[in-house]
mmCIF file of C-alpha atoms and ligand atoms in Angstrom:
data_model
loop_
_atom_site.group_PDB
_atom_site.id
_atom_site.type_symbol
_atom_site.label_atom_id
_atom_site.label_comp_id
_atom_site.label_asym_id
_atom_site.label_seq_id
_atom_site.Cartn_x
_atom_site.Cartn_y
_atom_site.Cartn_z
ATOM 1 C CA UNK S 289 -0.028 0.142 -0.051
ATOM 2 C CA UNK S 290 1.479 3.263 -1.121
ATOM 3 C CA UNK S 291 1.265 6.465 1.233
ATOM 4 C CA UNK S 292 0.694 9.879 -0.704
ATOM 5 C CA UNK S 293 1.072 13.299 0.492
ATOM 6 C CA UNK S 294 -0.518 16.113 -1.171
ATOM 7 C CA UNK S 295 -0.286 19.943 -0.252
ATOM 8 C CA UNK S 296 -1.164 23.260 -1.882
ATOM 9 C CA UNK S 297 1.077 26.135 -2.037
ATOM 10 C CA UNK S 298 0.980 29.676 -3.408
ATOM 11 C CA UNK S 299 -2.039 31.811 -3.921
ATOM 12 C CA UNK S 300 -5.148 29.873 -3.584
ATOM 13 C CA UNK S 301 -7.914 29.424 -6.463
ATOM 14 C CA UNK S 302 -11.001 27.634 -7.355
ATOM 15 C CA UNK S 303 -10.502 23.650 -8.220
ATOM 16 C CA UNK S 304 -8.022 22.971 -5.458
ATOM 17 C CA UNK S 305 -10.465 21.013 -3.362
ATOM 18 C CA UNK S 306 -11.837 19.254 -6.546
ATOM 19 C CA UNK S 307 -7.997 18.158 -7.326
ATOM 20 C CA UNK S 308 -7.632 17.069 -3.634
ATOM 21 C CA UNK S 309 -10.857 14.995 -3.561
ATOM 22 C CA UNK S 310 -10.149 13.333 -6.846
ATOM 23 C CA UNK S 311 -6.604 12.349 -5.718
ATOM 24 C CA UNK S 312 -8.000 10.833 -2.578
ATOM 25 C CA UNK S 313 -10.828 8.769 -4.497
ATOM 26 C CA UNK S 314 -8.374 7.848 -7.036
ATOM 27 C CA UNK S 315 -5.945 6.680 -4.293
ATOM 28 C CA UNK S 316 -8.641 4.732 -2.481
ATOM 29 C CA UNK S 317 -9.473 2.824 -5.639
ATOM 30 C CA UNK S 318 -5.853 1.861 -5.738
ATOM 31 C CA UNK S 319 -5.901 0.861 -1.970
ATOM 32 C CA UNK S 320 -3.452 3.871 -1.192
ATOM 33 C CA UNK S 321 -3.560 6.262 1.791
ATOM 34 C CA UNK S 322 -3.499 10.038 1.228
ATOM 35 C CA UNK S 323 -2.138 12.696 3.971
ATOM 36 C CA UNK S 324 -3.233 16.046 3.309
ATOM 37 C CA UNK S 325 -0.400 18.275 4.582
ATOM 38 C CA UNK S 326 -1.880 21.465 6.116
ATOM 39 C CA UNK S 327 -0.255 24.894 5.176
ATOM 40 C CA UNK S 328 2.034 23.528 2.516
ATOM 41 C CA UNK S 329 5.754 23.331 3.479
ATOM 42 C CA UNK S 330 4.984 25.324 6.631
ATOM 43 C CA UNK S 331 2.748 22.344 7.878
ATOM 44 C CA UNK S 332 5.322 19.826 6.614
ATOM 45 C CA UNK S 333 8.335 21.393 8.383
ATOM 46 C CA UNK S 334 6.270 21.765 11.707
ATOM 47 C CA UNK S 335 7.018 19.817 14.723
ATOM 48 C CA UNK S 336 4.922 17.799 14.844
ATOM 49 C CA UNK S 337 3.932 17.533 11.266
ATOM 50 C CA UNK S 338 0.737 19.061 10.501
ATOM 51 C CA UNK S 339 -1.513 16.798 8.335
ATOM 52 C CA UNK S 340 -4.832 14.942 8.105
ATOM 53 C CA UNK S 341 -5.803 11.676 6.778
ATOM 54 C CA UNK S 342 -8.199 12.517 4.002
ATOM 55 C CA UNK S 343 -11.310 10.911 3.849
ATOM 56 C CA UNK S 344 -14.923 11.318 2.833
ATOM 57 C CA UNK S 345 -15.942 12.595 5.914
ATOM 58 C CA UNK S 346 -13.075 15.406 5.653
ATOM 59 C CA UNK S 347 -13.936 16.394 2.275
ATOM 60 C CA UNK S 348 -17.483 15.270 1.311
ATOM 61 C CA UNK S 349 -18.452 15.431 -2.478
ATOM 62 C CA UNK S 350 -20.460 18.441 -2.048
ATOM 63 C CA UNK S 351 -17.856 20.576 -0.691
ATOM 64 C CA UNK S 352 -15.281 19.886 -3.497
ATOM 65 C CA UNK S 353 -16.763 22.599 -5.802
ATOM 66 C CA UNK S 354 -16.148 25.294 -3.197
ATOM 67 C CA UNK S 355 -12.920 27.704 -3.795
ATOM 68 C CA UNK S 356 -10.057 27.851 -1.231
ATOM 69 C CA UNK S 357 -8.136 24.810 -0.180
ATOM 70 C CA UNK S 358 -9.356 22.471 2.613
ATOM 71 C CA UNK S 359 -5.585 22.151 3.272
ATOM 72 C CA UNK S 360 -4.841 25.990 3.432
ATOM 73 C CA UNK S 361 -1.881 27.604 1.511
ATOM 74 C CA UNK S 362 -0.278 28.802 4.315
ATOM 75 C CA UNK S 363 -0.302 32.277 6.103
ATOM 76 C CA UNK S 364 1.977 35.240 5.048
ATOM 77 C CA UNK S 365 5.470 34.797 6.174
ATOM 78 C CA UNK S 366 4.969 30.846 6.621
ATOM 79 C CA UNK S 367 7.706 28.903 6.172
ATOM 80 C CA UNK S 368 8.665 27.888 2.506
ATOM 81 C CA UNK S 369 11.472 27.780 0.228
ATOM 82 C CA UNK S 370 11.248 31.502 -0.522
ATOM 83 C CA UNK S 371 10.970 32.802 3.027
ATOM 84 C CA UNK S 372 13.679 30.375 4.199
ATOM 85 C CA UNK S 373 16.016 31.472 1.467
ATOM 86 C CA UNK S 374 15.310 34.961 2.290
ATOM 87 C CA UNK S 375 16.363 34.464 5.872
ATOM 88 C CA UNK S 376 19.442 32.475 4.732
ATOM 89 C CA UNK S 377 18.269 29.241 6.339
ATOM 90 C CA UNK S 378 17.344 27.084 3.310
ATOM 91 C CA UNK S 379 19.656 24.441 4.144
ATOM 92 C CA UNK S 380 18.023 23.790 7.422
ATOM 93 C CA UNK S 381 14.510 24.077 5.943
ATOM 94 C CA UNK S 382 15.251 21.521 3.353
ATOM 95 C CA UNK S 383 16.676 19.227 6.042
ATOM 96 C CA UNK S 384 13.541 19.608 7.929
ATOM 97 C CA UNK S 385 11.458 18.992 4.691
ATOM 98 C CA UNK S 386 13.490 15.812 3.897
ATOM 99 C CA UNK S 387 13.214 14.578 7.467
ATOM 100 C CA UNK S 388 9.402 15.247 7.594
ATOM 101 C CA UNK S 389 8.969 13.228 4.316
ATOM 102 C CA UNK S 390 10.762 10.186 5.783
ATOM 103 C CA UNK S 391 8.898 10.520 9.185
ATOM 104 C CA UNK S 392 5.482 10.325 7.190
ATOM 105 C CA UNK S 393 7.089 7.219 5.144
ATOM 106 C CA UNK S 394 5.588 8.919 1.991
ATOM 107 C CA UNK S 395 6.165 7.027 -1.102
ATOM 108 C CA UNK S 396 4.796 9.964 -3.269
ATOM 109 C CA UNK S 397 4.179 13.789 -2.769
ATOM 110 C CA UNK S 398 1.885 15.787 -4.935
ATOM 111 C CA UNK S 399 2.327 19.407 -4.953
ATOM 112 C CA UNK S 400 -0.377 21.540 -6.396
ATOM 113 C CA UNK S 401 1.206 24.920 -6.864
ATOM 114 C CA UNK S 402 2.367 27.716 -9.402
ATOM 115 C CA UNK S 403 5.608 28.338 -11.222
ATOM 116 C CA UNK S 404 7.414 29.843 -8.151
ATOM 117 C CA UNK S 405 6.822 26.635 -6.119
ATOM 118 C CA UNK S 406 7.687 24.413 -8.988
ATOM 119 C CA UNK S 407 11.047 26.384 -9.862
ATOM 120 C CA UNK S 408 12.036 26.416 -6.242
ATOM 121 C CA UNK S 409 11.203 22.626 -5.762
ATOM 122 C CA UNK S 410 13.446 21.815 -8.664
ATOM 123 C CA UNK S 411 16.297 24.030 -7.629
ATOM 124 C CA UNK S 412 16.254 22.229 -4.259
ATOM 125 C CA UNK S 413 15.244 18.670 -5.771
ATOM 126 C CA UNK S 414 17.578 16.786 -3.610
ATOM 127 C CA UNK S 415 15.105 17.276 -0.718
ATOM 128 C CA UNK S 416 12.616 15.022 -2.502
ATOM 129 C CA UNK S 417 15.117 12.419 -3.708
ATOM 130 C CA UNK S 418 13.296 9.753 -1.603
ATOM 131 C CA UNK S 419 9.768 10.129 -2.978
ATOM 132 C CA UNK S 420 7.889 10.440 -6.235
ATOM 133 C CA UNK S 421 7.460 14.089 -6.821
ATOM 134 C CA UNK S 422 4.550 15.095 -8.722
ATOM 135 C CA UNK S 423 3.286 18.705 -9.438
ATOM 136 C CA UNK S 424 0.027 19.895 -10.446
ATOM 137 C CA UNK S 425 -0.203 23.412 -11.947
ATOM 138 C CA UNK S 426 -2.862 25.932 -10.780
ATOM 139 C CA UNK S 427 -3.324 29.685 -10.860
ATOM 140 C CA UNK S 428 -5.476 32.223 -12.059
ATOM 141 C CA UNK S 429 -2.812 34.039 -13.779
ATOM 142 C CA UNK S 430 -1.973 31.405 -16.332
ATOM 143 C CA UNK S 431 1.433 32.186 -16.451
ATOM 144 C CA UNK S 432 2.695 28.474 -16.271
ATOM 145 C CA UNK S 433 4.614 27.262 -19.301
ATOM 146 C CA UNK S 434 4.019 23.783 -21.084
ATOM 147 C CA UNK S 435 0.361 23.378 -20.125
ATOM 148 C CA UNK S 436 -2.665 24.861 -22.151
ATOM 149 C CA UNK S 437 -4.636 25.587 -18.876
ATOM 150 C CA UNK S 438 -3.949 25.991 -15.184
ATOM 151 C CA UNK S 439 -6.736 24.914 -12.635
ATOM 152 C CA UNK S 440 -8.572 28.057 -11.449
ATOM 153 C CA UNK S 441 -8.084 30.144 -14.337
ATOM 154 C CA UNK S 442 -11.581 29.311 -16.050
ATOM 155 C CA UNK S 443 -13.313 30.215 -12.635
ATOM 156 C CA UNK S 444 -11.408 33.436 -12.314
ATOM 157 C CA UNK S 445 -12.476 34.415 -16.015
ATOM 158 C CA UNK S 446 -16.110 33.558 -15.071
ATOM 159 C CA UNK S 447 -15.746 35.664 -11.716
ATOM 160 C CA UNK S 448 -14.171 38.637 -13.573
ATOM 161 C CA UNK S 449 -16.815 38.550 -16.391
ATOM 162 C CA UNK S 450 -19.635 38.498 -13.983
ATOM 163 C CA UNK S 451 -18.155 41.378 -12.241
ATOM 164 C CA UNK S 452 -17.794 43.294 -15.269
ATOM 165 C CA UNK S 453 -21.652 42.282 -16.543
ATOM 166 C CA UNK S 454 -22.638 43.805 -13.128
ATOM 167 C CA UNK S 455 -20.956 46.970 -13.701
ATOM 168 C CA UNK S 456 -22.249 47.428 -17.268
ATOM 169 C CA UNK S 457 -25.550 47.916 -15.993
ATOM 170 C CA UNK S 458 -24.682 50.784 -13.780
ATOM 171 C CA UNK S 459 -22.263 52.233 -16.402
ATOM 172 C CA UNK S 460 -25.310 52.440 -18.615
ATOM 173 C CA UNK S 461 -27.609 53.914 -16.122
ATOM 174 C CA UNK S 462 -25.044 56.909 -15.558
ATOM 175 C CA UNK S 463 -23.557 57.159 -18.984
ATOM 176 C CA UNK S 464 -20.156 56.444 -17.701
ATOM 177 C CA UNK S 465 -17.148 54.183 -18.015
ATOM 178 C CA UNK S 466 -15.673 51.728 -15.640
ATOM 179 C CA UNK S 467 -11.901 50.766 -15.592
ATOM 180 C CA UNK S 468 -11.695 47.413 -14.121
ATOM 181 C CA UNK S 469 -8.333 46.289 -12.774
ATOM 182 C CA UNK S 470 -7.689 42.447 -13.111
ATOM 183 C CA UNK S 471 -5.187 40.226 -11.525
ATOM 184 C CA UNK S 472 -2.750 38.227 -13.256
ATOM 185 C CA UNK S 473 0.864 39.669 -12.365
ATOM 186 C CA UNK S 474 2.586 40.203 -15.652
ATOM 187 C CA UNK S 475 0.276 37.900 -17.541
ATOM 188 C CA UNK S 476 -2.561 39.248 -19.419
ATOM 189 C CA UNK S 477 -4.521 36.245 -20.098
ATOM 190 C CA UNK S 478 -7.327 36.750 -17.352
ATOM 191 C CA UNK S 479 -7.640 40.359 -18.664
ATOM 192 C CA UNK S 480 -7.999 39.186 -22.212
ATOM 193 C CA UNK S 481 -10.350 36.279 -21.865
ATOM 194 C CA UNK S 482 -12.877 38.122 -19.293
ATOM 195 C CA UNK S 483 -12.658 41.527 -21.324
ATOM 196 C CA UNK S 484 -13.805 39.816 -24.613
ATOM 197 C CA UNK S 485 -16.609 37.701 -22.615
ATOM 198 C CA UNK S 486 -17.974 40.597 -20.961
ATOM 199 C CA UNK S 487 -17.959 43.113 -24.065
ATOM 200 C CA UNK S 488 -15.238 45.414 -23.081
ATOM 201 C CA UNK S 489 -14.368 48.283 -25.206
ATOM 202 C CA UNK S 490 -10.688 48.164 -24.263
ATOM 203 C CA UNK S 491 -8.331 45.563 -22.782
ATOM 204 C CA UNK S 492 -4.732 46.520 -21.855
ATOM 205 C CA UNK S 493 -2.284 43.670 -20.960
ATOM 206 C CA UNK S 494 1.348 43.915 -20.145
ATOM 207 C CA UNK S 495 2.396 41.992 -23.428
ATOM 208 C CA UNK S 496 1.108 44.745 -25.713
ATOM 209 C CA UNK S 497 2.389 48.452 -25.729
ATOM 210 C CA UNK S 498 -0.585 50.988 -25.635
ATOM 211 C CA UNK S 499 -1.062 54.550 -26.390
ATOM 212 C CA UNK S 500 -3.328 56.505 -23.805
ATOM 213 C CA UNK S 501 -4.173 59.224 -26.593
ATOM 214 C CA UNK S 502 -5.477 56.341 -28.966
ATOM 215 C CA UNK S 503 -7.208 54.910 -26.067
ATOM 216 C CA UNK S 504 -8.933 57.791 -25.239
ATOM 217 C CA UNK S 505 -9.787 58.789 -28.770
ATOM 218 C CA UNK S 506 -11.227 55.436 -29.120
ATOM 219 C CA UNK S 507 -13.622 55.731 -26.052
ATOM 220 C CA UNK S 508 -14.430 59.301 -27.091
ATOM 221 C CA UNK S 509 -15.838 57.967 -30.544
ATOM 222 C CA UNK S 510 -17.205 54.751 -29.238
ATOM 223 C CA UNK S 511 -20.938 54.073 -30.296
ATOM 224 C CA UNK S 512 -21.922 54.191 -26.537
ATOM 225 C CA UNK S 513 -21.083 56.589 -23.889
ATOM 226 C CA UNK S 514 -20.688 53.681 -21.343
ATOM 227 C CA UNK S 515 -18.687 50.375 -21.169
ATOM 228 C CA UNK S 516 -15.803 48.613 -19.657
ATOM 229 C CA UNK S 517 -12.302 49.112 -19.864
ATOM 230 C CA UNK S 518 -10.258 46.086 -18.660
ATOM 231 C CA UNK S 519 -6.748 46.674 -17.368
ATOM 232 C CA UNK S 520 -4.306 44.013 -16.242
ATOM 233 C CA UNK S 521 -2.514 44.773 -12.768
ATOM 234 C CA UNK S 522 0.850 44.417 -14.718
ATOM 235 C CA UNK S 523 0.793 47.276 -17.102
ATOM 236 C CA UNK S 524 2.849 50.400 -16.587
ATOM 237 C CA UNK S 525 2.584 53.766 -17.864
ATOM 238 C CA UNK S 526 5.640 55.802 -18.173
ATOM 239 C CA UNK S 527 5.915 58.606 -15.897
ATOM 240 C CA UNK S 528 3.149 57.275 -13.663
ATOM 241 C CA UNK S 529 3.300 55.164 -10.523
ATOM 242 C CA UNK S 530 0.131 53.691 -8.540
ATOM 243 C CA UNK S 531 -2.526 51.556 -9.391
ATOM 244 C CA UNK S 532 -2.892 51.038 -13.482
ATOM 245 C CA UNK S 533 -6.601 51.487 -13.127
ATOM 246 C CA UNK S 534 -6.095 54.703 -11.572
ATOM 247 C CA UNK S 535 -3.565 55.967 -14.131
ATOM 248 C CA UNK S 536 -6.019 55.070 -16.658
ATOM 249 C CA UNK S 537 -9.088 56.724 -15.150
ATOM 250 C CA UNK S 538 -6.993 59.786 -14.705
ATOM 251 C CA UNK S 539 -6.387 60.078 -18.388
ATOM 252 C CA UNK S 540 -10.155 59.655 -19.144
ATOM 253 C CA UNK S 541 -11.059 62.411 -16.650
ATOM 254 C CA UNK S 542 -8.616 64.810 -18.175
ATOM 255 C CA UNK S 543 -10.297 64.035 -21.655
ATOM 256 C CA UNK S 544 -13.956 64.893 -19.774
ATOM 257 C CA UNK S 545 -14.799 61.065 -20.061
ATOM 258 C CA UNK S 546 -16.957 60.407 -17.004
ATOM 259 C CA UNK S 547 -15.438 57.240 -15.313
ATOM 260 C CA UNK S 548 -14.877 55.046 -12.087
ATOM 261 C CA UNK S 549 -12.366 52.596 -11.073
ATOM 262 C CA UNK S 550 -13.480 49.049 -9.852
ATOM 263 C CA UNK S 551 -11.072 46.404 -8.077
ATOM 264 C CA UNK S 552 -12.637 42.728 -8.224
ATOM 265 C CA UNK S 553 -9.454 41.734 -6.395
ATOM 266 C CA UNK S 554 -9.675 38.360 -4.510
ATOM 267 C CA UNK S 555 -13.207 37.526 -5.778
ATOM 268 C CA UNK S 556 -11.197 36.277 -9.058
ATOM 269 C CA UNK S 557 -9.668 33.801 -6.996
ATOM 270 C CA UNK S 558 -13.002 32.612 -5.292
ATOM 271 C CA UNK S 559 -16.421 31.500 -6.467
ATOM 272 C CA UNK S 560 -17.823 27.895 -7.139
ATOM 273 C CA UNK S 561 -15.574 25.938 -9.395
ATOM 274 C CA UNK S 562 -16.833 25.745 -12.689
ATOM 275 C CA UNK S 563 -17.373 22.555 -14.456
ATOM 276 C CA UNK S 564 -14.438 23.163 -16.914
ATOM 277 C CA UNK S 565 -12.133 23.652 -13.854
ATOM 278 C CA UNK S 566 -13.464 20.620 -12.417
ATOM 279 C CA UNK S 567 -12.882 18.356 -15.352
ATOM 280 C CA UNK S 568 -9.317 19.811 -15.707
ATOM 281 C CA UNK S 569 -8.650 19.105 -11.884
ATOM 282 C CA UNK S 570 -10.091 15.679 -12.517
ATOM 283 C CA UNK S 571 -7.913 15.194 -15.450
ATOM 284 C CA UNK S 572 -4.939 16.275 -13.714
ATOM 285 C CA UNK S 573 -5.544 14.191 -10.430
ATOM 286 C CA UNK S 574 -5.882 11.271 -12.646
ATOM 287 C CA UNK S 575 -2.561 11.942 -14.481
ATOM 288 C CA UNK S 576 -0.713 12.390 -11.047
ATOM 289 C CA UNK S 577 -2.053 9.258 -9.813
ATOM 290 C CA UNK S 578 -0.901 7.646 -13.217
ATOM 291 C CA UNK S 579 2.243 8.858 -13.102
ATOM 292 C CA UNK S 580 2.718 7.611 -9.523
ATOM 293 C CA UNK S 581 1.978 4.065 -10.908
ATOM 294 C CA UNK S 582 4.397 4.370 -13.634
ATOM 295 C CA UNK S 583 7.256 5.156 -11.231
ATOM 296 C CA UNK S 584 7.550 8.762 -12.560
ATOM 297 C CA UNK S 585 9.064 11.508 -10.552
ATOM 298 C CA UNK S 586 9.947 15.218 -10.869
ATOM 299 C CA UNK S 587 7.087 15.626 -13.401
ATOM 300 C CA UNK S 588 4.286 18.099 -13.856
ATOM 301 C CA UNK S 589 0.909 17.286 -15.373
ATOM 302 C CA UNK S 590 0.077 19.569 -18.306
ATOM 303 C CA UNK S 591 -2.792 19.846 -20.745
ATOM 304 C CA UNK S 592 -1.887 19.702 -24.364
ATOM 305 C CA UNK S 593 -4.499 19.758 -27.216
ATOM 306 C CA UNK S 594 -7.319 18.540 -25.051
ATOM 307 C CA UNK S 595 -5.222 15.601 -23.168
ATOM 308 C CA UNK S 596 -3.420 15.680 -19.914
ATOM 309 C CA UNK S 597 -0.036 14.099 -19.787
ATOM 310 C CA UNK S 598 3.178 14.614 -17.744
ATOM 311 C CA UNK S 599 6.167 16.715 -18.600
ATOM 312 C CA UNK S 600 9.446 16.719 -16.728
ATOM 313 C CA UNK S 601 10.123 19.566 -14.382
ATOM 314 C CA UNK S 602 13.707 19.708 -16.050
ATOM 315 C CA UNK S 603 11.832 20.698 -19.414
ATOM 316 C CA UNK S 604 9.579 23.114 -17.302
ATOM 317 C CA UNK S 605 12.435 24.734 -15.930
ATOM 318 C CA UNK S 606 13.853 25.710 -19.505
ATOM 319 C CA UNK S 607 10.726 26.511 -21.174
ATOM 320 C CA UNK S 608 8.874 29.887 -21.273
ATOM 321 C CA UNK S 609 10.660 32.893 -20.147
ATOM 322 C CA UNK S 610 13.299 32.880 -17.490
ATOM 323 C CA UNK S 611 12.676 35.631 -15.006
ATOM 324 C CA UNK S 612 14.876 36.186 -11.956
ATOM 325 C CA UNK S 613 13.048 36.083 -8.773
ATOM 326 C CA UNK S 614 13.037 39.653 -7.272
ATOM 327 C CA UNK S 615 12.998 37.951 -3.698
ATOM 328 C CA UNK S 616 15.749 35.332 -4.402
ATOM 329 C CA UNK S 617 18.138 36.582 -7.142
ATOM 330 C CA UNK S 618 19.986 33.216 -7.379
ATOM 331 C CA UNK S 619 16.629 31.866 -8.404
ATOM 332 C CA UNK S 620 15.200 31.790 -11.969
ATOM 333 C CA UNK S 621 11.470 30.911 -12.456
ATOM 334 C CA UNK S 622 10.006 29.806 -15.845
ATOM 335 C CA UNK S 623 7.308 31.962 -16.723
ATOM 336 C CA UNK S 624 4.474 32.017 -19.652
ATOM 337 C CA UNK S 625 2.744 35.029 -21.122
ATOM 338 C CA UNK S 626 -0.024 35.709 -23.521
ATOM 339 C CA UNK S 627 1.581 34.532 -26.969
ATOM 340 C CA UNK S 628 1.518 36.883 -29.810
ATOM 341 C CA UNK S 629 -0.075 33.841 -31.764
ATOM 342 C CA UNK S 630 -2.967 33.749 -29.388
ATOM 343 C CA UNK S 631 -5.872 33.942 -31.752
ATOM 344 C CA UNK S 632 -8.059 35.917 -29.188
ATOM 345 C CA UNK S 633 -5.641 39.138 -29.814
ATOM 346 C CA UNK S 634 -6.797 39.106 -33.452
ATOM 347 C CA UNK S 635 -10.189 38.280 -32.714
ATOM 348 C CA UNK S 636 -10.376 41.301 -30.188
ATOM 349 C CA UNK S 637 -8.670 43.553 -32.745
ATOM 350 C CA UNK S 638 -11.122 42.658 -35.397
ATOM 351 C CA UNK S 639 -13.967 43.098 -33.217
ATOM 352 C CA UNK S 640 -13.069 46.780 -32.787
ATOM 353 C CA UNK S 641 -11.604 46.252 -29.103
ATOM 354 C CA UNK S 642 -8.669 48.568 -28.362
ATOM 355 C CA UNK S 643 -5.932 46.181 -27.277
ATOM 356 C CA UNK S 644 -2.998 48.335 -27.585
ATOM 357 C CA UNK S 645 -0.789 48.924 -30.660
ATOM 358 C CA UNK S 646 -0.925 45.358 -31.976
ATOM 359 C CA UNK S 647 -0.801 46.105 -35.612
HETATM 360 O O1 F6P F 134 -1.020 34.719 -8.288
HETATM 361 C C1 F6P F 134 -2.072 34.822 -8.002
HETATM 362 C C2 F6P F 134 -2.466 36.407 -7.606
HETATM 363 O O2 F6P F 134 -3.970 36.450 -7.349
HETATM 364 C C3 F6P F 134 -2.131 37.431 -8.417
HETATM 365 O O3 F6P F 134 -2.835 37.537 -9.651
HETATM 366 C C4 F6P F 134 -2.189 38.735 -7.505
HETATM 367 O O4 F6P F 134 -1.184 39.610 -8.169
HETATM 368 C C5 F6P F 134 -1.390 38.036 -6.338
HETATM 369 O O5 F6P F 134 -1.667 36.751 -6.345
HETATM 370 C C6 F6P F 134 -2.112 38.680 -5.118
HETATM 371 O O6 F6P F 134 -1.537 38.158 -3.946
HETATM 372 P P1 F6P F 134 -2.046 38.327 -2.495
HETATM 373 O O7 F6P F 134 -3.097 37.283 -2.132
HETATM 374 O O8 F6P F 134 -1.025 37.984 -1.829
HETATM 375 O O9 F6P F 134 -2.306 39.744 -2.354
#
């Protein structure tokens, strides 16, 4: 009988509980036990290790659609690779982690996380030498290379779209514009998808340069006197500091365009998990368990052309764009962004949505 550990790290999103539940169900069918580690690596390095045995009583099926993680993702300042590296205690941290894995007698560890966790785990891979180490990608930012989708992205798009839908009604009533600032870090995928879905007139993303005067002109000449402009949190405007939505709002105000800003913030990470995210979480849980059965290690589950498979973490680490972690200068993470080949860019452009100076 195998013993599997599962933990969630990084920012939460919808779909984590579905993935955890499916891992538990699939493991049960194989006669394996699943230990859920509480608070990610913080719980794993606590003395005693904080974990729960995952059973149907702990996570009943009706709760698997709920956002957040039943295992928690750790509080700010929790002990993880990043905070340990910042404090210069990485060596001691790795030792604790290794000992905890041995103490729990784990055969495999499934880490449901993002590109930061995966890159750090790979850089410190010696720590996991005695277990099969499997990663499942989740994030609303969609900034993980080698997978066409990450768990949580679809629900975030739905949440942001609904937020914009509601604002559109009040925008119309008052003949004004809303500048909605989305999450996503340096990746514009969330803003692009929700902007198109909600009928936004303009979508500004970090990947595409934009011209404020042209944006203002577009809004002035729009066929309606109300609407939505979605700006991704990662955009910057030369000479301006502060929140991107505020910068754009000020430019509109200067041009006598009535407007307000709106910040959906962490509602993008919550909301009942969409069916699409539940299916993806189920497929990735299945792929993770199959990988354990096939004696794979240091792999990540990835969606490619509608099928979930595994890719090696070594491959992941050289894919996408290599970015130096501002908190740990010695660490390079692998990031993905909206590709200039993304058909949505052309579609948005053809539909008259201002998406910057694309052509
Ligand atoms: O990476 C997920 C994310 O929600 C980003 O989109 C956002 O910039 C960040 O996390 C917010 O982090 P926090 O929850 O710490 O404010």
